[in-house]
Short mmCIF file of C-alpha atoms in Angstrom, two decimals:
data_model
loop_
_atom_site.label_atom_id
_atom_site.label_comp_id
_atom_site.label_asym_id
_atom_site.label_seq_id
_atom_site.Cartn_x
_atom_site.Cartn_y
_atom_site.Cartn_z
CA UNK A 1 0.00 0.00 0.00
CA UNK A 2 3.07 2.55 0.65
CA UNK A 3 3.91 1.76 -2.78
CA UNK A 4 0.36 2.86 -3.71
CA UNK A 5 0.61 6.12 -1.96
CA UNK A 6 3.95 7.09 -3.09
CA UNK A 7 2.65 6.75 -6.68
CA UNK A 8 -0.39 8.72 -5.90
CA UNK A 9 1.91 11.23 -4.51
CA UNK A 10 3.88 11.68 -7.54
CA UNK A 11 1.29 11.19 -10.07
CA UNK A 12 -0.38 14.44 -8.77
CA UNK A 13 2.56 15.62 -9.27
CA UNK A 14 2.45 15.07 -12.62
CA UNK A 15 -0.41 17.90 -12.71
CA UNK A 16 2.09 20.75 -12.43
CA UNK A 17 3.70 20.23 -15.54
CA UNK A 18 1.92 23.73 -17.24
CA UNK A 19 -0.27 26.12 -15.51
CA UNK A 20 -4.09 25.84 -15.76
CA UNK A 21 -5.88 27.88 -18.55
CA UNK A 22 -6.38 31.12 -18.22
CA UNK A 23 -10.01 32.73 -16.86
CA UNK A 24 -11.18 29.74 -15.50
CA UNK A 25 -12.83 29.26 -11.88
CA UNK A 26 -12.91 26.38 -9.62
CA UNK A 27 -15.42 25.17 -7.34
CA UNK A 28 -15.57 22.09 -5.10
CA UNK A 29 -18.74 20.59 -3.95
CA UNK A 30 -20.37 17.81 -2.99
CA UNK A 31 -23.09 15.64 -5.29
CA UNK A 32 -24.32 12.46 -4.36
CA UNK A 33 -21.76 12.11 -1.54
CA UNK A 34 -18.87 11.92 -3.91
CA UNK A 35 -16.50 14.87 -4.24
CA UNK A 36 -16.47 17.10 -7.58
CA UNK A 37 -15.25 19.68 -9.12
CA UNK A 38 -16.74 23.00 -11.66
CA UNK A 39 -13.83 24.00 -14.14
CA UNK A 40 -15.78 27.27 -15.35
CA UNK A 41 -14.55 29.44 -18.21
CA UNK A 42 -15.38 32.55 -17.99
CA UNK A 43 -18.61 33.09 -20.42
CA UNK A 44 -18.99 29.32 -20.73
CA UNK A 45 -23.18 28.72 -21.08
CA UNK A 46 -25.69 26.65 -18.63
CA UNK A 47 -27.57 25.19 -20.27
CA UNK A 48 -24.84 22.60 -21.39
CA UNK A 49 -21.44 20.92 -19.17
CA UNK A 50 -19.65 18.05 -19.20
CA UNK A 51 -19.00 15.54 -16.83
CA UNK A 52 -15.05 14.72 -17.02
CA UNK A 53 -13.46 11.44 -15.36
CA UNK A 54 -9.73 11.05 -14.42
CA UNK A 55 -7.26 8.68 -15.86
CA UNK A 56 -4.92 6.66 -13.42
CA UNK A 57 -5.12 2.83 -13.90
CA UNK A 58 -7.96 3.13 -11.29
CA UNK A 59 -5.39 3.53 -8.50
CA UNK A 60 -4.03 6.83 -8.89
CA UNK A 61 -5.56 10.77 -9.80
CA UNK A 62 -7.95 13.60 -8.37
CA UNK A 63 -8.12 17.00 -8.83
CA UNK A 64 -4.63 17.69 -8.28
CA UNK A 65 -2.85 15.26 -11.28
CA UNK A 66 -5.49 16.61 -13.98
CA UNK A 67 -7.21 20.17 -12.93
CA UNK A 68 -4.84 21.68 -15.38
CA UNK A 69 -5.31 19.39 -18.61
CA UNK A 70 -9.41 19.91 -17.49
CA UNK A 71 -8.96 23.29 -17.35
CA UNK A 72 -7.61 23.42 -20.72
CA UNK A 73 -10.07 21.34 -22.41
CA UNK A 74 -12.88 23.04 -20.43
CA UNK A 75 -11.57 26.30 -22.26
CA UNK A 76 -11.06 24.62 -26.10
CA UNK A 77 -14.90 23.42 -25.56
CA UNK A 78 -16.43 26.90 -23.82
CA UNK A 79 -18.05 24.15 -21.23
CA UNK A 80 -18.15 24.41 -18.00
CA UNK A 81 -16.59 20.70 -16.85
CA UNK A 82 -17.66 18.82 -13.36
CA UNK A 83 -14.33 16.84 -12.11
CA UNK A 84 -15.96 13.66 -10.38
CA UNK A 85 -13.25 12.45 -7.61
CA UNK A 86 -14.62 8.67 -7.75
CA UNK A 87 -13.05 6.23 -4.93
CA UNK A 88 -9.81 4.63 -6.07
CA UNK A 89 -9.09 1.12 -5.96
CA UNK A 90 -7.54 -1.39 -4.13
CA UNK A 91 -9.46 -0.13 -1.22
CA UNK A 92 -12.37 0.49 -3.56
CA UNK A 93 -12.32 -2.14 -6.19
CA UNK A 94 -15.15 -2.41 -8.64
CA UNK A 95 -17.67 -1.27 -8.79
CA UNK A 96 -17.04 1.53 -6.50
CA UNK A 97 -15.82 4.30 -8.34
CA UNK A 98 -18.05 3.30 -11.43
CA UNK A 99 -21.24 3.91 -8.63
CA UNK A 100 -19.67 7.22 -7.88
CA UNK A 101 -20.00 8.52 -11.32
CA UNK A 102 -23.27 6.51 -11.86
CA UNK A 103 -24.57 8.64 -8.81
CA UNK A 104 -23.15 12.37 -9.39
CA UNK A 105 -24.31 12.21 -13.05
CA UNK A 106 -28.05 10.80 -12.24
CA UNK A 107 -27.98 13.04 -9.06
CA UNK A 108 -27.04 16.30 -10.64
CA UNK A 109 -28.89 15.70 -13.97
CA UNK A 110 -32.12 14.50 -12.60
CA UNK A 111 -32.07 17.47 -10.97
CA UNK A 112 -31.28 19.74 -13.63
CA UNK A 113 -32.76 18.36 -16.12
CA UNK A 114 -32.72 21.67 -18.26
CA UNK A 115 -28.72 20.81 -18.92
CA UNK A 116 -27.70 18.97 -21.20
CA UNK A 117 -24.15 17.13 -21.10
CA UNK A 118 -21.60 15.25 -22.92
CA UNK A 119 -18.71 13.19 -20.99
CA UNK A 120 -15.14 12.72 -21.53
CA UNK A 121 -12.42 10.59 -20.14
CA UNK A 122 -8.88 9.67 -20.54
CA UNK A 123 -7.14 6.37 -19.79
CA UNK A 124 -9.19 4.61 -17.00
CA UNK A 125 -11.31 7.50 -16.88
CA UNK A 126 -12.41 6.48 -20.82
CA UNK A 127 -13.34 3.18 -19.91
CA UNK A 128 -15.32 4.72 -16.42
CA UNK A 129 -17.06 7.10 -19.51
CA UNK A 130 -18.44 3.93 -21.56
CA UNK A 131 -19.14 2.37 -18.37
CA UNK A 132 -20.72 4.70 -16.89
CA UNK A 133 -23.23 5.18 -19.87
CA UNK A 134 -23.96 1.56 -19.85
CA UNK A 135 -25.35 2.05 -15.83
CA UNK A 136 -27.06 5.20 -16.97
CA UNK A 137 -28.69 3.26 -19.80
CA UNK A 138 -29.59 -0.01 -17.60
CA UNK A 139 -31.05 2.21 -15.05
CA UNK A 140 -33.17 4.31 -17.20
CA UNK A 141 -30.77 7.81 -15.82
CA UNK A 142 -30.04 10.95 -17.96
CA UNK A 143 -27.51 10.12 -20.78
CA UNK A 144 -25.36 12.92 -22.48
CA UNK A 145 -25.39 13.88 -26.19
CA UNK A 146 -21.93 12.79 -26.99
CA UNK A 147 -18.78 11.46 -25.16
CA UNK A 148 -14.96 11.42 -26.63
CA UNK A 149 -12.36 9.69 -24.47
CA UNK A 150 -8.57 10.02 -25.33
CA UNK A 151 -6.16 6.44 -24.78
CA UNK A 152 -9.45 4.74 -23.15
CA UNK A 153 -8.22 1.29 -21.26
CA UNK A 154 -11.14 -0.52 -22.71
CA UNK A 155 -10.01 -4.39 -22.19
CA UNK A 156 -8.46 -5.28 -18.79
CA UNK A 157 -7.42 -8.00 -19.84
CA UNK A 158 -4.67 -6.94 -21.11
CA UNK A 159 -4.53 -9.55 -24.19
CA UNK A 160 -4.67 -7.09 -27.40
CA UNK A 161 -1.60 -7.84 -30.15
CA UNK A 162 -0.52 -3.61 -29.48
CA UNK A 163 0.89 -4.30 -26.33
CA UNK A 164 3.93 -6.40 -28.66
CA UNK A 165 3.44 -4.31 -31.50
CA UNK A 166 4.49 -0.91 -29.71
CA UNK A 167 5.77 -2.96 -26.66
CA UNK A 168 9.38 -0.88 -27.40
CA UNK A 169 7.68 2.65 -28.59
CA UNK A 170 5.57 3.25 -25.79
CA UNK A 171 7.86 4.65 -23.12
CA UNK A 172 4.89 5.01 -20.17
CA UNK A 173 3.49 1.80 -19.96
CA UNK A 174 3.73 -2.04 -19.76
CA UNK A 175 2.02 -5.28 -19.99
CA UNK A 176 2.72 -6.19 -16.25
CA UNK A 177 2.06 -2.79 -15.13
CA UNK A 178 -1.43 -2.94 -16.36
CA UNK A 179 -2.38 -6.37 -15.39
CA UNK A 180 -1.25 -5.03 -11.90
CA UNK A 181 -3.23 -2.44 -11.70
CA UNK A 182 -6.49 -4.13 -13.64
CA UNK A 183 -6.15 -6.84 -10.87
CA UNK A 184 -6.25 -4.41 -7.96
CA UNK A 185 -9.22 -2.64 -9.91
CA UNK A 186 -11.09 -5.62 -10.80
CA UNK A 187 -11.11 -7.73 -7.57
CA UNK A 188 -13.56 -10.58 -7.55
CA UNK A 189 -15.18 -9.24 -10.75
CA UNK A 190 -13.75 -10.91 -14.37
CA UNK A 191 -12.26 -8.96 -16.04
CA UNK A 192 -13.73 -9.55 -19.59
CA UNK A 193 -17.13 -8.39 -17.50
CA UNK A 194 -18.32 -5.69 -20.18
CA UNK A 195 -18.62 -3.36 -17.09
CA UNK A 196 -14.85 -4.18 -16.40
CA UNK A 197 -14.46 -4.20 -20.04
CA UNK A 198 -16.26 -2.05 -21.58
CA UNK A 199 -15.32 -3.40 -24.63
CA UNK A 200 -17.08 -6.54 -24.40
CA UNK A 201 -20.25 -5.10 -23.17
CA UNK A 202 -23.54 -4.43 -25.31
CA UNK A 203 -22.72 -1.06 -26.66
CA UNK A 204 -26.16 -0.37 -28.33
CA UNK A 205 -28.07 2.91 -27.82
CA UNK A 206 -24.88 4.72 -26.65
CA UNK A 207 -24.53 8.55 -27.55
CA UNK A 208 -21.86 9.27 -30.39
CA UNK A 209 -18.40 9.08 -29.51
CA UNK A 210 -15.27 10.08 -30.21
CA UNK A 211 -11.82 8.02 -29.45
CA UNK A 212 -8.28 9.52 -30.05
CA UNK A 213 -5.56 7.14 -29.03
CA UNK A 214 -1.42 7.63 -30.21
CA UNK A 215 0.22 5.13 -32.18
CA UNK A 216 3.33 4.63 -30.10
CA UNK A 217 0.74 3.02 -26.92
CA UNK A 218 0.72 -0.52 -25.98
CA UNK A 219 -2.98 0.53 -25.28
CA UNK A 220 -3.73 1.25 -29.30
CA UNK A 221 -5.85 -1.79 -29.91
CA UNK A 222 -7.63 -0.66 -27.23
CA UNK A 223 -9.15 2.30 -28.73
CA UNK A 224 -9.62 0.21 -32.21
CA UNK A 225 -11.38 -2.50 -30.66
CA UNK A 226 -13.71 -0.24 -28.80
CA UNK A 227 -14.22 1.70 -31.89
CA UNK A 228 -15.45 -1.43 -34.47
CA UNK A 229 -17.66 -2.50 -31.44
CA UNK A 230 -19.21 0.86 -31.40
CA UNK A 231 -20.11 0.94 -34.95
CA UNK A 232 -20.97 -2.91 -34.86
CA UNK A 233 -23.63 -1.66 -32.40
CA UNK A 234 -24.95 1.03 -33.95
CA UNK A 235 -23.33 3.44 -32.76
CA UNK A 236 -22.13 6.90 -34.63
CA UNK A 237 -18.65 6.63 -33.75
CA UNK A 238 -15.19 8.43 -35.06
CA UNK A 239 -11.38 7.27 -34.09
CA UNK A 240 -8.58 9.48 -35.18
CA UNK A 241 -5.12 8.02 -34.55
CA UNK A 242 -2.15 10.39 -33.64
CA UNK A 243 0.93 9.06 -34.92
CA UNK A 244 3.98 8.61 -32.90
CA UNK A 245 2.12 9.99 -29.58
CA UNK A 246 2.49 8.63 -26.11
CA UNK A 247 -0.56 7.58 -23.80
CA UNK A 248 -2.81 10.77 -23.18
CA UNK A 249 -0.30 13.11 -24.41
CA UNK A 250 -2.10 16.27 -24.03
CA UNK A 251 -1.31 15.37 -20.08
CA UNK A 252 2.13 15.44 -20.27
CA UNK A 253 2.20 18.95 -22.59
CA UNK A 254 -1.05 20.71 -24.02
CA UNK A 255 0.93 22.89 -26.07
CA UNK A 256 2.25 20.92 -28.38
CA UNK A 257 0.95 20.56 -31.69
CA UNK A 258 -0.74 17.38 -31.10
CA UNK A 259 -2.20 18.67 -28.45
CA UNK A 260 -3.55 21.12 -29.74
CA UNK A 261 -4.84 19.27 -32.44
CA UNK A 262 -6.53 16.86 -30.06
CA UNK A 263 -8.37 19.78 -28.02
CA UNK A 264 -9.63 21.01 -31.63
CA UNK A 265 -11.03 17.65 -32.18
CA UNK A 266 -12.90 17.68 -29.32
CA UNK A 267 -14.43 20.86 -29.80
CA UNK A 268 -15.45 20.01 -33.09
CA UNK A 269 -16.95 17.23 -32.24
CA UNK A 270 -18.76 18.66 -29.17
CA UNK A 271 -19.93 21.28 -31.52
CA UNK A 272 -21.29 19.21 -33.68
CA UNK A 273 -23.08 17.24 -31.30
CA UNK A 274 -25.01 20.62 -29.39
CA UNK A 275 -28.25 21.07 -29.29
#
């Protein structure tokens, strides 16, 4: 567990690699019993957020490791963005922090139902997105318009032909790194379970959705796979590859060009996607 903690520790630390956007506010509250966060450009409307979900193998982020890469995409979108700070595992396997962000987005949205939404995710937080929607749609909740997750960890178990393919290019992650962490996630639950995942599950009726993944992950056939189930389902769905890029690479520096890129794709596509 001090492992655990000391990589907590420094993967918020991660989150002070560029400062936050500028004219933004923050606000931390309380929905549902689960902390969260409004990321609020200044001039950003009401009538329509977005409900953003962390990245960290489902062991490590918050607030601290991704306010400024939020921040930033809050401002490319003109959205107003609502951090959800879901419980971590392996003191809160599954399904615990997918029921956090089952409960802030039916809690908030049942109660506002005048906003609409659209979610986004990176990492573990883009497999917590298409999870999430799958709860929402079994239970009958609010669903957004859209979602677009960025490097989602779709398929825990860890078994896709990308993580030899770019086994040498991707310089952030590994095979037994993720199988690690998808155990202490996963617990007693299977891992192909399609709310484990997500990949595997019935993806029908899901809003439209947007993947961008880099070339150089292990996690590549991730996105792919999740993408060709999408469409196989129904689903109005769009993958754009960025070639050469690391794991969520807008997290490491939003002003590159590829970053940049990435947070024009998303605005397009949230654009597009408005009501």
């Amino acid at each position: 567990m001090e492992t655990i903690l000391a990589g907590r520790a420094g993967f918020e630390m991660l989150g002070n690699q560029y400062p936050p956007a500028e004219n933004v506010r923050y606000e931390s509250i309380s929905i549902a019993d689960v902390p969260c966060m409004w990321v609020r450009p200044e001039g950003a409307p009401v009538y329509e957020v977005v409900a953003y979900i962390h990245g960290g193998a489902f062991i490590y982020g918050s607030f601290k490791s991704h306010t400024a890469l939020v921040s930033h995409i809050a401002s490319a979108l003109n959205r107003s963005i609502l951090m959800i700070d879901y419980r971590l595992a392996p003191e809160h396997p599954f399904p615990a922090g997918l029921n956090d962000c089952i409960a802030v987005i039916t809690h908030f949205f049942t109660d506002n139902p005048g906003i609409t939404f659209g979610m986004v995710g990176d990492s573990a937080g883009g497999n917590l997105t298409i999870a999430t929607q799958l709860g929402l749609k079994a239970a009958g909740g609010p669903m957004p318009h859209y979602s677009m997750v960025i490097s989602p960890w779709a398929d825990l178990e860890c078994k896709n032909d990308s993580y030899t393919r770019n086994k040498l290019a991707d310089t952030l992650l590994t095979r037994e790194y993720l199988q690690w962490a998808a155990g202490l996630y996963a617990g007693n639950a299977g891992r192909a379970d399609g709310l484990v995942s997500p990949v595997n599950a019935d993806l029908r009726g899901l809003p439209p959705t947007l993947i961008l993944c880099g070339t150089a992950e292990v996690l590549e056939d991730d996105s792919i796979h999740l993408h060709r189930r999408l469409l196989a389902a129904g689903v109005e769905a769009e993958l754009i590859l960025f070639e050469d890029e690391q794991h969520v690479w807008p997290f490491m520096d939003i002003h590159s060009k590829s970053s940049q890129k990435a947070l024009a794709d998303f605005a397009a596509f949230a654009h597009k996607h408005t009501l």
